[in-house]
PDB file of C-alpha atoms in Angstrom:
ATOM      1  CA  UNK A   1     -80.452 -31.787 -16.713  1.00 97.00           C
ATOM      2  CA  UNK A   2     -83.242 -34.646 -17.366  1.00 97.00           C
ATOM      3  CA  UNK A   3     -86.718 -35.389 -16.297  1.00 98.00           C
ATOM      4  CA  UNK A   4     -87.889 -38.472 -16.234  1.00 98.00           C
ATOM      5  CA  UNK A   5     -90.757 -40.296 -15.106  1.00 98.00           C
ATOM      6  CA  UNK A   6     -89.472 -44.259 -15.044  1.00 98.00           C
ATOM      7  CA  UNK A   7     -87.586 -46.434 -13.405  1.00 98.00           C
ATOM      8  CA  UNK A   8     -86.084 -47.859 -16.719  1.00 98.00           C
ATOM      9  CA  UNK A   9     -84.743 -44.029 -17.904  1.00 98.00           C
ATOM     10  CA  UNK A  10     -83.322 -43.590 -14.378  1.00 98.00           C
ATOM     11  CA  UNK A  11     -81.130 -47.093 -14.850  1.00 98.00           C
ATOM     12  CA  UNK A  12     -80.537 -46.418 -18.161  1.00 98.00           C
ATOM     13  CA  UNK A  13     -79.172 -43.023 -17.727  1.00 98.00           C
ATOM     14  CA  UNK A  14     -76.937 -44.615 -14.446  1.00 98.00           C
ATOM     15  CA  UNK A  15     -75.479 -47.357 -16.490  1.00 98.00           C
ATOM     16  CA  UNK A  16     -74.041 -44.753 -19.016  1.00 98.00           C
ATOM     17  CA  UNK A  17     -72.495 -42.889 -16.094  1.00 98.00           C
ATOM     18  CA  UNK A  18     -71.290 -45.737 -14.984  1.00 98.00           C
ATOM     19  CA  UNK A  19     -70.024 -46.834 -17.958  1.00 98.00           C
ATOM     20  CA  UNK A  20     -67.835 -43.424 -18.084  1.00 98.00           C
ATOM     21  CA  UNK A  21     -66.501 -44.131 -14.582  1.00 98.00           C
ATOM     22  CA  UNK A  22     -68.245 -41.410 -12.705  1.00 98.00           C
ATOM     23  CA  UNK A  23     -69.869 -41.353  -9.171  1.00 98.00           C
ATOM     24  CA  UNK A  24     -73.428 -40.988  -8.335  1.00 98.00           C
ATOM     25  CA  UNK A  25     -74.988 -39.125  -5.766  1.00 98.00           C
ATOM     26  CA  UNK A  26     -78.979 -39.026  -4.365  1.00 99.00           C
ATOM     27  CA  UNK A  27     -81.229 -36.945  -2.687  1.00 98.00           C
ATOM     28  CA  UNK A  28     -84.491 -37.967  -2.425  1.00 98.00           C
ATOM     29  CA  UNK A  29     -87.127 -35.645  -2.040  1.00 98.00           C
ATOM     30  CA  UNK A  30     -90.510 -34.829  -1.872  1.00 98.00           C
ATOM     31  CA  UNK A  31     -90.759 -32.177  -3.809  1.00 97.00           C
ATOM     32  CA  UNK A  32     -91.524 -28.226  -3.172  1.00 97.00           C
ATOM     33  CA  UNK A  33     -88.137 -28.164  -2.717  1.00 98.00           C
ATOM     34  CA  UNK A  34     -85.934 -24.995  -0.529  1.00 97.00           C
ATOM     35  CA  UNK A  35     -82.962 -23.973   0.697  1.00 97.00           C
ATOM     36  CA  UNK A  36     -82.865 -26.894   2.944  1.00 97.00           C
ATOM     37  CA  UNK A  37     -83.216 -29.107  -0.238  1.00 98.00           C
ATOM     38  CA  UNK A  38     -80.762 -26.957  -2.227  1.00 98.00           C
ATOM     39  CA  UNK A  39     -77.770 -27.617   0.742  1.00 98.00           C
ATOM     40  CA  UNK A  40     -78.544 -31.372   0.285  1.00 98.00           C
ATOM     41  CA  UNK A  41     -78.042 -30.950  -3.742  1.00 98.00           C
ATOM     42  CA  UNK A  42     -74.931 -28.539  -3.500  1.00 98.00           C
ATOM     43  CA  UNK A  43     -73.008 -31.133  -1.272  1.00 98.00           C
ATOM     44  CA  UNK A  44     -74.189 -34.056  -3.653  1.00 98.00           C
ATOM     45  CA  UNK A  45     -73.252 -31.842  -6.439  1.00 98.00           C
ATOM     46  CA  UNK A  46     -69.399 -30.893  -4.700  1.00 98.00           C
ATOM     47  CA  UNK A  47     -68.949 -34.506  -4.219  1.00 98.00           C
ATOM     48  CA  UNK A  48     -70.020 -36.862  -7.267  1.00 98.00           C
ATOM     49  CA  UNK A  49     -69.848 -36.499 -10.507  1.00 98.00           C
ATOM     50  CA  UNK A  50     -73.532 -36.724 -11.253  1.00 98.00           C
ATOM     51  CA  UNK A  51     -76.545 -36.256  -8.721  1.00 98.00           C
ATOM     52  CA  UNK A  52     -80.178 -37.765  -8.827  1.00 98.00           C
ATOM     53  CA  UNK A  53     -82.576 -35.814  -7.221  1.00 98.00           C
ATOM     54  CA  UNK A  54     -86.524 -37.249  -6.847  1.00 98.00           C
ATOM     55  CA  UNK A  55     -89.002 -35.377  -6.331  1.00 98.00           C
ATOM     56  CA  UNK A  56     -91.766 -37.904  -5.142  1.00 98.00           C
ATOM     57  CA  UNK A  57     -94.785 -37.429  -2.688  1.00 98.00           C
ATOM     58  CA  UNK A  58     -94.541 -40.787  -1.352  1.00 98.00           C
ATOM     59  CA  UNK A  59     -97.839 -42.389  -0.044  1.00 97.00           C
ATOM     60  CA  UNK A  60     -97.349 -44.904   1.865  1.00 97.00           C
ATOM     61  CA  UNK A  61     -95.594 -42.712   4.553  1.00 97.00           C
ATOM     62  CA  UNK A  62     -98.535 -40.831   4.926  1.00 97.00           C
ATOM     63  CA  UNK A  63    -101.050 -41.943   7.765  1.00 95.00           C
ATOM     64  CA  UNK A  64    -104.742 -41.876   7.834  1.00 93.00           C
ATOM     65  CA  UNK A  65    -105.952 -38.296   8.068  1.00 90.00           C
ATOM     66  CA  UNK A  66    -102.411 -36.421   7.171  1.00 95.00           C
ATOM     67  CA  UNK A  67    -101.608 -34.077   4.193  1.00 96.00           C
ATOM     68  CA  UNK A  68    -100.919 -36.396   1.336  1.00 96.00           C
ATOM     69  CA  UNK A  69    -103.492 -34.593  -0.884  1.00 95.00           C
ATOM     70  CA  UNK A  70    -102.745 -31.261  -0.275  1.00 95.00           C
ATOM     71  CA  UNK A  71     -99.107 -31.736   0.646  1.00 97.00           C
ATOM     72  CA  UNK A  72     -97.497 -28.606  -1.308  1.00 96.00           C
ATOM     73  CA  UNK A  73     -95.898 -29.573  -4.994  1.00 97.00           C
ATOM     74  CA  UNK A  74     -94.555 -27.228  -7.574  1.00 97.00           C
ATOM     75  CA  UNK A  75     -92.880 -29.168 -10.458  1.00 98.00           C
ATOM     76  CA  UNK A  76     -91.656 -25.882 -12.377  1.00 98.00           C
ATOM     77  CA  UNK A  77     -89.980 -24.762  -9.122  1.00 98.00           C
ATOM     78  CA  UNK A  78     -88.599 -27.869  -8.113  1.00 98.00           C
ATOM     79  CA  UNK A  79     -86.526 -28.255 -11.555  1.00 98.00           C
ATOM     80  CA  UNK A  80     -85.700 -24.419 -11.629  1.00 98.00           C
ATOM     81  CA  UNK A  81     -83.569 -24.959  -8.317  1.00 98.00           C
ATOM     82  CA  UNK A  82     -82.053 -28.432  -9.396  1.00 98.00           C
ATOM     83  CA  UNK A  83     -80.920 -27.332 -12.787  1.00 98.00           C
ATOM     84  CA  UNK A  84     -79.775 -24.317 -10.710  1.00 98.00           C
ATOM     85  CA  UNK A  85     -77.822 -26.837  -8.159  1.00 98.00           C
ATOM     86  CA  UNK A  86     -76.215 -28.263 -10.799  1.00 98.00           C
ATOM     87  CA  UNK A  87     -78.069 -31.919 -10.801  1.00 98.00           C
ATOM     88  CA  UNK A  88     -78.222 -34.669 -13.241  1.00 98.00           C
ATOM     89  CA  UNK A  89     -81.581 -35.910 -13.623  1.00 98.00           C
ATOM     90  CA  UNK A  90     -84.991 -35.649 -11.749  1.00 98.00           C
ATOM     91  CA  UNK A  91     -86.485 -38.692 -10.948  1.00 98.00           C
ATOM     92  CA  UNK A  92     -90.577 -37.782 -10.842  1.00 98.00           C
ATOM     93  CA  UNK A  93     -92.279 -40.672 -11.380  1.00 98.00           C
ATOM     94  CA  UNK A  94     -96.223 -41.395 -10.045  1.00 97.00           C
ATOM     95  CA  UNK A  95     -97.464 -43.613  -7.497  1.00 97.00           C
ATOM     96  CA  UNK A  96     -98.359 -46.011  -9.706  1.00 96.00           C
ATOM     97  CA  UNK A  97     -95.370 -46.290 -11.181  1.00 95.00           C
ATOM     98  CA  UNK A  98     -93.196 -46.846  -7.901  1.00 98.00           C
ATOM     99  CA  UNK A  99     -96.187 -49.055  -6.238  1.00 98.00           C
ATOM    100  CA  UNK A 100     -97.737 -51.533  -9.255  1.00 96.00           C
ATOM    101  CA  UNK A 101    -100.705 -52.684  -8.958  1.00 96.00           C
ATOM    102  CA  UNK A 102    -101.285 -55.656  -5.871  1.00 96.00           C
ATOM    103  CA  UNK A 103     -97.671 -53.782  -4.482  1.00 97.00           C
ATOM    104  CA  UNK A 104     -97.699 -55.666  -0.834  1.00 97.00           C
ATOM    105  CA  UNK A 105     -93.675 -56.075   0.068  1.00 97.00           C
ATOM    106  CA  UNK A 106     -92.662 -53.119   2.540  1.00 97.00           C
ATOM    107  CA  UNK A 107     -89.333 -52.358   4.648  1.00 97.00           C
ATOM    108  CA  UNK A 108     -90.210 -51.951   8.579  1.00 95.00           C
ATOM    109  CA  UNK A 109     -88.273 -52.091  11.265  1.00 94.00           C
ATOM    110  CA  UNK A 110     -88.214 -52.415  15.165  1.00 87.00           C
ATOM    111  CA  UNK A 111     -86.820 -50.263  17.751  1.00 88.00           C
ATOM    112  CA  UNK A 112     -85.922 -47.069  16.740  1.00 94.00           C
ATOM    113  CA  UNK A 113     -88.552 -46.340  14.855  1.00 96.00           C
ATOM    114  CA  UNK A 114     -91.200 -46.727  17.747  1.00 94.00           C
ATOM    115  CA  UNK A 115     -90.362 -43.522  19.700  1.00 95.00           C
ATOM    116  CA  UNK A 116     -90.166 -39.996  18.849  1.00 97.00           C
ATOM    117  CA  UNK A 117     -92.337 -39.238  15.717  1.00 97.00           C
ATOM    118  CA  UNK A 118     -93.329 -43.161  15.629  1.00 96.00           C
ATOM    119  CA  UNK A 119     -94.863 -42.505  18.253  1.00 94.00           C
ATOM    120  CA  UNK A 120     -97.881 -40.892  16.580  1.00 93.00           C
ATOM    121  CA  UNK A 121     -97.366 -42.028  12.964  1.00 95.00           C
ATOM    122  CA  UNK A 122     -96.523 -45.697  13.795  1.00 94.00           C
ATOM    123  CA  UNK A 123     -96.422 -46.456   9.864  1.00 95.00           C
ATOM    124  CA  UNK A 124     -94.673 -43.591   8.435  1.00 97.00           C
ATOM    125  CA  UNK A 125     -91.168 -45.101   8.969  1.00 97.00           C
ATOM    126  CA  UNK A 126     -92.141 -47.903   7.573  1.00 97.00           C
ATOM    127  CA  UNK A 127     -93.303 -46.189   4.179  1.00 98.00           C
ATOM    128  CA  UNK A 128     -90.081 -43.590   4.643  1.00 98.00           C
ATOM    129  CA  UNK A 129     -87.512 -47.366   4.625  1.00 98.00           C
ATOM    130  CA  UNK A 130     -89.875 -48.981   1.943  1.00 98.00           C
ATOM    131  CA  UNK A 131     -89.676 -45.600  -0.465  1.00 98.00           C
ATOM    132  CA  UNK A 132     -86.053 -45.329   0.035  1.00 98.00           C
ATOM    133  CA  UNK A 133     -84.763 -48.643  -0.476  1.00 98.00           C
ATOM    134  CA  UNK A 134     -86.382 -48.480  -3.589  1.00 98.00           C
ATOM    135  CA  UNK A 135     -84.874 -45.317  -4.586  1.00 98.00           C
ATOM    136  CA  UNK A 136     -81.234 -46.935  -3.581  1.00 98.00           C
ATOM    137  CA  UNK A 137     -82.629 -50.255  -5.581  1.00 98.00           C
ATOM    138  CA  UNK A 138     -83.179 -48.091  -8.630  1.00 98.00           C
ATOM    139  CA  UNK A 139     -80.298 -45.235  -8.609  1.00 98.00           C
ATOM    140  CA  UNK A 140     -77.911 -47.331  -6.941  1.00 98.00           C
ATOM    141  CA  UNK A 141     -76.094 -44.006  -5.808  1.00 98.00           C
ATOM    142  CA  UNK A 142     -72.762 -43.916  -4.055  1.00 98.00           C
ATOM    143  CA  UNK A 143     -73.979 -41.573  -2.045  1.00 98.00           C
ATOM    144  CA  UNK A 144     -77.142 -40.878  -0.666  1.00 98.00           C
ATOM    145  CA  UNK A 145     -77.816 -37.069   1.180  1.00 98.00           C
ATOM    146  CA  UNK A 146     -80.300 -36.521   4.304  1.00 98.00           C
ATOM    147  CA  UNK A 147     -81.027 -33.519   6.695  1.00 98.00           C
ATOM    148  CA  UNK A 148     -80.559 -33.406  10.003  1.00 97.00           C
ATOM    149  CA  UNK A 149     -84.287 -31.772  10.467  1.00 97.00           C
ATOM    150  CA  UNK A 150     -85.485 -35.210  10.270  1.00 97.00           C
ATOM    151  CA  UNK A 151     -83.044 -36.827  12.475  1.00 97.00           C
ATOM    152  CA  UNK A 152     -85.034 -39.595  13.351  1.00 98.00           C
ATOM    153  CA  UNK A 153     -85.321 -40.170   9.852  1.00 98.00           C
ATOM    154  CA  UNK A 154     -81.444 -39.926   9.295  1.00 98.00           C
ATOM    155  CA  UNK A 155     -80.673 -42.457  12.066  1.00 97.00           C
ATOM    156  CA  UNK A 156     -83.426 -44.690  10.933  1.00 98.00           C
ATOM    157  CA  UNK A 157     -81.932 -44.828   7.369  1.00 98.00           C
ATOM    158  CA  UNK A 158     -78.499 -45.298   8.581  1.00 97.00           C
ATOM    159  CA  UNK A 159     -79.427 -48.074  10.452  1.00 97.00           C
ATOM    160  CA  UNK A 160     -81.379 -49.517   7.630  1.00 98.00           C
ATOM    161  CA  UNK A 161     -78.645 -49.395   5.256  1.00 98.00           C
ATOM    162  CA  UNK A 162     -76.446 -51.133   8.167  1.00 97.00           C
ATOM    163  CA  UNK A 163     -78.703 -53.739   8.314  1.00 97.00           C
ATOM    164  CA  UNK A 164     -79.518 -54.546   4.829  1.00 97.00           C
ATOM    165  CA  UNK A 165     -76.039 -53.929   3.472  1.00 98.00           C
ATOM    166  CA  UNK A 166     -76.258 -51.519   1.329  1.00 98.00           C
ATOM    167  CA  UNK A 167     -73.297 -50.253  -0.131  1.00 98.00           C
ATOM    168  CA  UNK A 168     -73.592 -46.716  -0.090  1.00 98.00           C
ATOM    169  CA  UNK A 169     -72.781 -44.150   1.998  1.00 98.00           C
ATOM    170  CA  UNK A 170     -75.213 -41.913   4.067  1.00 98.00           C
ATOM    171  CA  UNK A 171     -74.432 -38.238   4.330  1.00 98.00           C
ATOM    172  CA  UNK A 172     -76.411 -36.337   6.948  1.00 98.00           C
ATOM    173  CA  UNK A 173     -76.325 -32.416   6.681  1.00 98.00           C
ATOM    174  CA  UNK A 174     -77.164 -29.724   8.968  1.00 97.00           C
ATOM    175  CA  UNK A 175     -80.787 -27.758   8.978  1.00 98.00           C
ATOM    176  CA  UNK A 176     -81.207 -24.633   7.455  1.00 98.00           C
ATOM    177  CA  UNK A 177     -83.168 -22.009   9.187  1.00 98.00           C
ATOM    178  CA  UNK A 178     -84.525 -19.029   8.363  1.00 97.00           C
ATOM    179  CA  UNK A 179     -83.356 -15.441   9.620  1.00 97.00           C
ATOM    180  CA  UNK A 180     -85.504 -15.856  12.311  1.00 97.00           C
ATOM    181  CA  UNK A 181     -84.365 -19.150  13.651  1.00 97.00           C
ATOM    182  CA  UNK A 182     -86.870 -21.492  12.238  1.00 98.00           C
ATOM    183  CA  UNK A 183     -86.007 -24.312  10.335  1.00 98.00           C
ATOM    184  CA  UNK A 184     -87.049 -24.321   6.714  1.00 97.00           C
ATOM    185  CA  UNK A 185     -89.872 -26.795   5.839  1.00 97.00           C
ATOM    186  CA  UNK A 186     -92.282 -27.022   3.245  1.00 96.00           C
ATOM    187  CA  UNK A 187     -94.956 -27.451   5.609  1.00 97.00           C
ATOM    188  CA  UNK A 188     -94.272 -23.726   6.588  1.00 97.00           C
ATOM    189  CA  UNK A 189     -96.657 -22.531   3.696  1.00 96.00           C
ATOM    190  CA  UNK A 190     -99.474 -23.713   5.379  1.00 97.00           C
ATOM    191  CA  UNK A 191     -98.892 -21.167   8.485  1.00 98.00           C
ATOM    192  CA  UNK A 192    -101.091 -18.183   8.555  1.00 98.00           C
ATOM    193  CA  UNK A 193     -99.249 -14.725   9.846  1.00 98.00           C
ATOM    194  CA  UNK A 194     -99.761 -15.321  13.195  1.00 98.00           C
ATOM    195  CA  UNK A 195     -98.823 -19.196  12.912  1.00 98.00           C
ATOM    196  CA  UNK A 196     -95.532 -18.305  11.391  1.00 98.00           C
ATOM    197  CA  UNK A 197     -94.144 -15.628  13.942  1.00 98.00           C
ATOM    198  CA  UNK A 198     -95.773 -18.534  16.613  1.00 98.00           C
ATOM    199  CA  UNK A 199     -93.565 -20.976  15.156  1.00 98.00           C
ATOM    200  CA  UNK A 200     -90.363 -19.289  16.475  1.00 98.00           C
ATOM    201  CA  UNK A 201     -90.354 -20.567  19.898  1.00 98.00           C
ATOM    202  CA  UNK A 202     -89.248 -23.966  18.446  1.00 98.00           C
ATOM    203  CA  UNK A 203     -86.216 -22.972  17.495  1.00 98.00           C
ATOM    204  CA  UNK A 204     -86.198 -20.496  20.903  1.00 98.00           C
ATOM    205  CA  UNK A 205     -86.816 -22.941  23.425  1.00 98.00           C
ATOM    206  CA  UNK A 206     -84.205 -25.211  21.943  1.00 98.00           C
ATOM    207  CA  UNK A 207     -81.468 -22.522  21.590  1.00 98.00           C
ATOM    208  CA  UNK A 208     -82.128 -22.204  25.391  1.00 98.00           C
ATOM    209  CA  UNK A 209     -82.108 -26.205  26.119  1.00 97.00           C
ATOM    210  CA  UNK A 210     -78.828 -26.459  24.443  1.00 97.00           C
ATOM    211  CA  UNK A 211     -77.470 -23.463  26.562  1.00 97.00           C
ATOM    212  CA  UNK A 212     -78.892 -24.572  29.789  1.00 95.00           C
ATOM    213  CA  UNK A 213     -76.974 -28.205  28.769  1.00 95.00           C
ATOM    214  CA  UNK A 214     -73.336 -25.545  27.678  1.00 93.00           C
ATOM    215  CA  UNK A 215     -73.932 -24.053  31.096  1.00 94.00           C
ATOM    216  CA  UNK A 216     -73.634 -27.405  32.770  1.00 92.00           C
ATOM    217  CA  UNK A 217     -76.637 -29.374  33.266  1.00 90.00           C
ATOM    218  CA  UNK A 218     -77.085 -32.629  33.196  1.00 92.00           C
ATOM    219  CA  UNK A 219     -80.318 -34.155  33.741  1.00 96.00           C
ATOM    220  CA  UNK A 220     -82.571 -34.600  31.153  1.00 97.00           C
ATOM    221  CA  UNK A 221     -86.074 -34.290  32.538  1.00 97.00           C
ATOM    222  CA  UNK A 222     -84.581 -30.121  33.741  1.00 97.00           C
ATOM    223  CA  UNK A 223     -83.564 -29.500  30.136  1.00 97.00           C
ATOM    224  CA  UNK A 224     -86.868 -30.647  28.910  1.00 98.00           C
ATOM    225  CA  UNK A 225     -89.148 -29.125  31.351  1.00 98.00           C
ATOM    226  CA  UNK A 226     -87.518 -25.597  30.128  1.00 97.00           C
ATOM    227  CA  UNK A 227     -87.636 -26.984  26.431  1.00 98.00           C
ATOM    228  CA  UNK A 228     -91.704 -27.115  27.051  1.00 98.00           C
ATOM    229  CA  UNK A 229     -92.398 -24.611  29.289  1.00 98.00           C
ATOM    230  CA  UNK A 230     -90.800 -22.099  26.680  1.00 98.00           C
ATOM    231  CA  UNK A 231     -93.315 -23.958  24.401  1.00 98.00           C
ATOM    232  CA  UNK A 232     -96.288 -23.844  26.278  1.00 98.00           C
ATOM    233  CA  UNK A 233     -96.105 -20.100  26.801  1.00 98.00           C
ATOM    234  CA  UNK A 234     -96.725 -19.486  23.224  1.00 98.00           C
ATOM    235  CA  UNK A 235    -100.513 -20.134  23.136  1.00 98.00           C
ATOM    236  CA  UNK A 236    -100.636 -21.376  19.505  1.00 98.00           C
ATOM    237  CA  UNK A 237     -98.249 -24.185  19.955  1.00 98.00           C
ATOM    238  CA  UNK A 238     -99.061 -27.886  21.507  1.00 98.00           C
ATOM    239  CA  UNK A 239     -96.965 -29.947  22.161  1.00 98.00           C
ATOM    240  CA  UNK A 240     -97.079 -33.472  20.395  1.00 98.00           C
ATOM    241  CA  UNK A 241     -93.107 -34.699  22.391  1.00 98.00           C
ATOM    242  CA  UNK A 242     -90.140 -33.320  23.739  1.00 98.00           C
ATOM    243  CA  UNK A 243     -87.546 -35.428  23.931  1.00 98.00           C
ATOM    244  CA  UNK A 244     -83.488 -35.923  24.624  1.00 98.00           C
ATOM    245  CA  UNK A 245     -82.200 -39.608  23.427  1.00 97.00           C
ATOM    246  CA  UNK A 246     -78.994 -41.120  22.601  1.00 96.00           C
ATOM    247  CA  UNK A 247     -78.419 -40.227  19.078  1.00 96.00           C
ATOM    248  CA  UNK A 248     -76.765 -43.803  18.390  1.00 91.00           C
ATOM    249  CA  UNK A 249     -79.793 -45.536  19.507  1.00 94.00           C
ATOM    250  CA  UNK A 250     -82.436 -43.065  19.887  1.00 96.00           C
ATOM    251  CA  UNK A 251     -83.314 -44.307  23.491  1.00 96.00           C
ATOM    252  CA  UNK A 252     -84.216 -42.228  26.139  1.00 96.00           C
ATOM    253  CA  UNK A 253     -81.392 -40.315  28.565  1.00 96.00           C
ATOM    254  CA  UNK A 254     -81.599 -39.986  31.924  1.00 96.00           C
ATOM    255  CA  UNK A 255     -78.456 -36.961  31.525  1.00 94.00           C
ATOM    256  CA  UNK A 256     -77.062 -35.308  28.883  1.00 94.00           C
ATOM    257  CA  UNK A 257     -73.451 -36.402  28.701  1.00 90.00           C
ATOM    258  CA  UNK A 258     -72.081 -38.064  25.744  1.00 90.00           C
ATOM    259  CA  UNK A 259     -73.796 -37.835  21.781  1.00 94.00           C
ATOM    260  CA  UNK A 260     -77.556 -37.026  22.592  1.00 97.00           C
ATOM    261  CA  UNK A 261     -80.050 -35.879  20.475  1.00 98.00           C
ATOM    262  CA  UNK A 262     -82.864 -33.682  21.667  1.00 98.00           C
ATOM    263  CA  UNK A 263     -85.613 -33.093  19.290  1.00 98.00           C
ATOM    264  CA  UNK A 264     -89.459 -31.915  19.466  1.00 98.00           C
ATOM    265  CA  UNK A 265     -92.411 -31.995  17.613  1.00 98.00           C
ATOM    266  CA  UNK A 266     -95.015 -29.061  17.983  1.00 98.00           C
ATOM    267  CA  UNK A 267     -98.776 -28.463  16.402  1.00 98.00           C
ATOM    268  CA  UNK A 268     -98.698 -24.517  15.472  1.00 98.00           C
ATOM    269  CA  UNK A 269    -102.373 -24.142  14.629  1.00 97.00           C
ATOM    270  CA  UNK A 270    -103.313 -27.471  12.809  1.00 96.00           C
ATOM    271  CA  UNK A 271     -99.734 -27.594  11.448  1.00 97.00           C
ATOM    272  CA  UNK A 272     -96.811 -30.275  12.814  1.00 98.00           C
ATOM    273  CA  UNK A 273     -93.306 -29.274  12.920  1.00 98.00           C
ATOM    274  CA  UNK A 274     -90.118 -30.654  14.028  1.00 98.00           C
ATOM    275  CA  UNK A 275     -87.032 -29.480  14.920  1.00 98.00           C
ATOM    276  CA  UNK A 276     -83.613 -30.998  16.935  1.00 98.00           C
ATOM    277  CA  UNK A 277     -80.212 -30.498  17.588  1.00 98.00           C
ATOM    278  CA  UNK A 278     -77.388 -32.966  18.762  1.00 97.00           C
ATOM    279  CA  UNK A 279     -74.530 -32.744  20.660  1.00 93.00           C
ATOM    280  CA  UNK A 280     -71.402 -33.805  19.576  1.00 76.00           C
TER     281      UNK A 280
END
């Protein structure tokens, strides 16, 4: 396995493999990488002959007053589990490097990036499509891996690669979770003891939406209002949304029937996490 640091190694190293006839899969990343991370990898890995994985703490998806600075990186870890994974080549290159100097041409897009977590980071999409279509611009994968924990994300990207016509297929995967039900994140180092056992009822209050929906209900607003009041009786969480959308279009559902997606968004302490699930 290779690091490297520029966008002229990464193309170099692709046109060899290409070259040799082989497939190319990607998963980008941010770095401080888990389990979650390492399920992404292992399918890339079980279905392409070579993988790209970048680790890259992108910027320009970060919003005024969020953790860019002390977002959580660990370089030595991060190669540790992709060698382990079986990828290729890191891609870890620095901001400068992915956004020259006078950078001012982004990827945004309308509608479904408005609601949900758009809501209260109204540019982060648009630094999440910019990011990635570079990333597909400069690995020019086959295959690209997301996980379902960001499922906004995932429809976002599928849309965007719909709409641009990019010729590569988009691979969502399903979270991993802890034993304890929550989903892994890397934002889950920065809860404290308490924080962290608080942080269950996410993945409690949704296990009992999506029974309450398996039982037979069908409006919306009743499976949310049991969603958040399962929430709001834990008395470090707040609520930043609850919601239940069509997963094809990510607008809002008046009843559950069909392909919907119902995800949240919770402060535990100071910290924001998300978590979903969709019914097929």
């Amino acid at each position: 396995m290779k690091i490297v640091e520029t966008v002229s190694e990464v193309r170099q190293c692709v046109k060899q493999w290409r070259k040799e006839g082989l497939t190319v899969g990607l998963v980008p990343t941010m770095g401080y990488l888990h389990e979650g991370h390492k399920s992404l990898i292992d399918r890339a890995v079980s279905e392409n002959d070579r993988v790209v994985v970048s680790v890259f703490v992108n910027p320009t998806q970060f919003g005024p007053n969020e953790d860019f600075e002390s977002y959580p990186r660990d370089m030595d870890k991060d190669s540790a589990l992709c060698e382990d994974a079986g990828a290729s080549l890191i891609f870890h290159p620095q901001p400068e490097k992915m956004y020259l100097d006078g950078y001012s041409t982004f990827v945004d897009m309308d509608t479904i990036t408005k609601g949900l977590c758009g809501k209260t980071r109204p540019t982060h999409f648009r630094g999440v499509c910019t990011v990635v279509s570079k990333l597909f611009n400069i690995v020019a994968p086959d295959r690209a891996y997301f996980g379902q924990k960001d499922a906004q994300q995932l429809a976002v990207i599928k849309h965007m690669v719909r709409d641009l016509n990019f010729d590569i297929d988009i691979v969502g995967c399903p979270i991993i979770r802890e034993e304890d039900g929550l989903a892994k994140s890397s934002r889950n180092t920065y809860l404290n003891e308490a924080e962290r056992k608080a942080a269950t009822v996410l993945s409690r209050a949704l296990s009992e939406g999506k029974k309450f929906m398996a039982d037979g209900e069908k409006k919306s607003s009743d499976v949310k209002k049991i969603i958040c009041d399962i929430i709001s009786s834990e008395p470090l969480a707040k609520i930043d949304y609850v919601e239940i959308v069509d997963w094809n279009n990510l607008e809002p559902v008046e009843d559950t029937e069909g392909q919907v997606l119902c995800a949240i968004a919770v402060y535990i302490g100071k910290t924001r996490l998300i978590d979903n699930f969709v019914t097929l």
